[in-house]
Amino acid sequence: MDGNGRWAKRRLLPRIAGHRKGIEAAKTVVRAAGDLGVEVLTLYAFSTENWRRPADEVSDLMGLLRHFIVSDLDELAANGVRLRIIGEYNALQPDLVDLIDQAVSRTAPNNKTTLVIALNYGSQAEIVRAARRLAEQVRDGVIESSDIDEQMMESALDTAGLPPPDLLIRTSGEQRLSNFLMWQAAYAELMFVDTLWPDFGKAELAAALEDYAARERRFGGL
Ligand code: IPE
Ligand code: MG
């Protein structure tokens, strides 16, 4: 979800106004995903690198996240949205961690759309944590190092149990992965759109899905 800052700048507004609008876009896109039959939608909300931003912006982003969990999630949950988090969200403020844990368990029975929010997420850190988990199991004699294969690796990642992404969309004209789902996106179709995230809505998602549907995926075959 890139481009909130530039959206605000173009309107001579503070960056927080762009982030606020970005949350509105996120809500619209979650609803649209449900309508368009997307079963799993992952939103990259805060990366392990985003801590490098000025403290007041980090605190604004955390405030918006808290507001989203407290005020907006219920409506989404009423429409069948199940929340999952990837990333080391336990490092966020303890009250926020509690709110997130409650929201995850409250929405666990829902099954229309799975909304995965990547929080304090970085693909490299996730892979390191998975490697540590598996190393501990080898140390404890639970598994042999030769047992480790792609499947075992996958189940040690934060995304365990989720399907790999079919389509990865980056907004705002940047063409980078920025440490997002690097293992999981091995065969994802990549799409880079110029639209700034706050302007991304149902029509943009539908257009992306149409583009995706026209692509031929061979997964290394012929
Ligand atoms: C949102 O866009 C990304 C988040 C951390 C939520 P940016 O804040 O990166 O917007 P730009 O890149 O400055 O336009
Ligand atoms: Mg950016």
Short mmCIF file of C-alpha atoms in Angstrom, two decimals, residues 29-196:
data_model
loop_
_atom_site.label_atom_id
_atom_site.label_comp_id
_atom_site.label_asym_id
_atom_site.label_seq_id
_atom_site.Cartn_x
_atom_site.Cartn_y
_atom_site.Cartn_z
CA VAL A 29 -10.52 -2.93 -1.01
CA VAL A 30 -11.26 -5.52 1.70
CA ARG A 31 -15.00 -5.22 0.91
CA ALA A 32 -14.30 -5.33 -2.83
CA ALA A 33 -12.12 -8.41 -2.39
CA GLY A 34 -15.07 -10.18 -0.76
CA ASP A 35 -17.42 -9.10 -3.57
CA LEU A 36 -14.97 -10.14 -6.29
CA GLY A 37 -14.30 -13.57 -4.81
CA VAL A 38 -10.78 -12.99 -3.51
CA GLU A 39 -10.36 -15.45 -0.66
CA VAL A 40 -7.15 -14.10 0.86
CA LEU A 41 -6.04 -10.48 0.78
CA THR A 42 -2.74 -9.49 2.36
CA LEU A 43 -2.05 -5.84 3.08
CA TYR A 44 1.50 -4.69 3.80
CA ALA A 45 0.73 -2.13 6.48
CA PHE A 46 3.99 -1.68 8.37
CA SER A 47 7.40 -3.09 7.53
CA THR A 48 10.39 -3.83 9.71
CA GLU A 49 12.01 -0.89 7.86
CA ASN A 50 9.18 1.56 8.58
CA TRP A 51 10.58 2.13 12.10
CA ARG A 52 13.13 4.36 10.35
CA ARG A 53 10.43 6.98 9.76
CA PRO A 54 10.17 9.99 12.09
CA ALA A 55 8.74 9.02 15.50
CA ASP A 56 5.60 11.11 15.06
CA GLU A 57 4.73 9.39 11.78
CA VAL A 58 5.28 5.96 13.35
CA SER A 59 3.03 6.97 16.21
CA ASP A 60 0.38 8.30 13.77
CA LEU A 61 0.44 4.99 11.90
CA MET A 62 0.07 3.01 15.14
CA GLY A 63 -2.81 5.28 16.17
CA LEU A 64 -4.58 4.67 12.87
CA LEU A 65 -4.04 0.95 13.22
CA ARG A 66 -5.51 1.02 16.72
CA HIS A 67 -8.49 2.98 15.42
CA PHE A 68 -8.96 0.52 12.58
CA ILE A 69 -8.97 -2.49 14.93
CA VAL A 70 -11.30 -0.82 17.45
CA SER A 71 -13.73 0.96 15.11
CA ASP A 72 -13.64 -0.54 11.64
CA LEU A 73 -12.96 -4.22 12.02
CA ASP A 74 -16.41 -5.09 13.43
CA GLU A 75 -18.15 -4.01 10.24
CA LEU A 76 -15.72 -6.06 8.16
CA ALA A 77 -16.09 -8.99 10.55
CA ALA A 78 -19.88 -8.80 10.19
CA ASN A 79 -19.26 -9.38 6.48
CA GLY A 80 -17.32 -12.57 7.07
CA VAL A 81 -13.78 -11.22 7.30
CA ARG A 82 -11.27 -13.24 9.29
CA LEU A 83 -8.18 -11.39 10.48
CA ARG A 84 -4.67 -12.83 10.52
CA ILE A 85 -1.41 -11.09 11.22
CA ILE A 86 2.03 -11.82 9.81
CA GLY A 87 5.18 -10.19 11.14
CA GLU A 88 6.47 -9.60 14.64
CA TYR A 89 3.46 -7.69 15.87
CA ASN A 90 4.31 -8.67 19.44
CA ALA A 91 6.89 -5.89 19.38
CA LEU A 92 4.11 -3.27 19.07
CA GLN A 93 2.66 -1.53 22.12
CA PRO A 94 1.22 -4.11 24.56
CA ASP A 95 -2.33 -2.70 24.45
CA LEU A 96 -2.27 -2.84 20.66
CA VAL A 97 -0.99 -6.41 20.78
CA ASP A 98 -3.94 -7.30 23.06
CA LEU A 99 -6.43 -5.63 20.74
CA ILE A 100 -4.97 -7.49 17.78
CA ASP A 101 -5.04 -10.84 19.60
CA GLN A 102 -8.68 -10.28 20.55
CA ALA A 103 -9.60 -9.31 17.00
CA VAL A 104 -7.84 -12.38 15.58
CA SER A 105 -9.65 -14.76 17.92
CA ARG A 106 -13.00 -12.98 17.57
CA THR A 107 -12.90 -13.25 13.77
CA ALA A 108 -11.40 -16.75 13.65
CA PRO A 109 -14.76 -18.45 12.87
CA ASN A 110 -15.33 -16.21 9.80
CA ASN A 111 -14.62 -17.75 6.43
CA LYS A 112 -15.58 -15.46 3.56
CA THR A 113 -12.41 -13.39 3.21
CA THR A 114 -9.15 -13.79 5.08
CA LEU A 115 -7.58 -10.40 5.65
CA VAL A 116 -3.89 -10.80 6.41
CA ILE A 117 -2.23 -7.68 7.74
CA ALA A 118 1.55 -7.58 7.62
CA LEU A 119 2.69 -5.67 10.71
CA ASN A 120 6.30 -5.15 11.64
CA TYR A 121 6.77 -7.55 8.76
CA GLY A 122 9.88 -8.18 6.73
CA SER A 123 10.42 -11.24 4.62
CA GLN A 124 14.06 -11.62 5.60
CA ALA A 125 13.27 -11.45 9.33
CA GLU A 126 10.45 -13.95 8.82
CA ILE A 127 12.77 -16.41 7.06
CA VAL A 128 15.38 -15.99 9.81
CA ARG A 129 12.74 -16.75 12.47
CA ALA A 130 11.61 -19.82 10.53
CA ALA A 131 15.21 -21.03 10.24
CA ARG A 132 15.66 -20.60 14.00
CA ARG A 133 12.47 -22.53 14.74
CA LEU A 134 13.60 -25.42 12.57
CA ALA A 135 17.14 -25.30 14.02
CA GLU A 136 15.66 -25.60 17.52
CA GLN A 137 13.67 -28.64 16.45
CA VAL A 138 16.84 -30.23 15.07
CA ARG A 139 18.69 -29.40 18.30
CA ASP A 140 15.89 -30.96 20.36
CA GLY A 141 15.92 -34.07 18.20
CA VAL A 142 12.36 -33.51 16.95
CA ILE A 143 13.50 -33.52 13.31
CA GLU A 144 16.67 -34.28 11.33
CA SER A 145 18.21 -31.51 9.24
CA SER A 146 17.62 -33.71 6.20
CA ASP A 147 13.87 -33.61 6.96
CA ILE A 148 13.81 -29.91 6.15
CA ASP A 149 12.20 -29.34 2.78
CA GLU A 150 10.16 -26.60 1.12
CA GLN A 151 6.97 -27.72 2.81
CA MET A 152 8.50 -27.73 6.28
CA MET A 153 10.02 -24.33 5.64
CA GLU A 154 6.62 -23.04 4.58
CA SER A 155 4.96 -24.28 7.71
CA ALA A 156 7.58 -22.49 9.81
CA LEU A 157 6.80 -19.15 8.15
CA ASP A 158 4.23 -16.69 9.53
CA THR A 159 2.00 -17.53 6.56
CA ALA A 160 1.69 -21.20 7.55
CA GLY A 161 -1.60 -22.57 6.29
CA LEU A 162 -2.22 -19.73 3.86
CA PRO A 163 -2.01 -20.29 0.10
CA PRO A 164 0.87 -18.60 -1.75
CA PRO A 165 -0.19 -15.30 -3.31
CA ASP A 166 -1.35 -15.54 -6.94
CA LEU A 167 -1.09 -11.83 -7.57
CA LEU A 168 1.06 -9.17 -5.95
CA ILE A 169 0.10 -5.56 -6.61
CA ARG A 170 2.31 -2.63 -5.74
CA THR A 171 0.80 0.82 -6.04
CA SER A 172 2.32 4.26 -6.66
CA GLY A 173 4.63 3.39 -9.53
CA GLU A 174 7.44 1.89 -7.44
CA GLN A 175 8.80 -1.38 -8.79
CA ARG A 176 10.26 -3.15 -5.79
CA LEU A 177 9.27 -6.02 -3.50
CA SER A 178 10.57 -4.15 -0.44
CA ASN A 179 11.02 -7.29 1.63
CA PHE A 180 7.46 -8.52 1.10
CA LEU A 181 6.59 -12.25 0.94
CA MET A 182 9.82 -13.07 -0.87
CA TRP A 183 9.54 -16.80 -0.26
CA GLN A 184 5.78 -16.99 -0.79
CA ALA A 185 5.71 -14.90 -3.97
CA ALA A 186 8.08 -17.21 -5.87
CA TYR A 187 5.45 -17.74 -8.58
CA ALA A 188 3.18 -14.77 -7.94
CA GLU A 189 2.19 -12.61 -10.86
CA LEU A 190 3.62 -9.15 -10.24
CA MET A 191 1.69 -6.01 -11.04
CA PHE A 192 2.94 -2.46 -10.68
CA VAL A 193 0.34 0.26 -10.98
CA ASP A 194 0.81 4.02 -10.94
CA THR A 195 -2.31 4.63 -8.84
CA LEU A 196 -1.46 5.97 -5.39
#
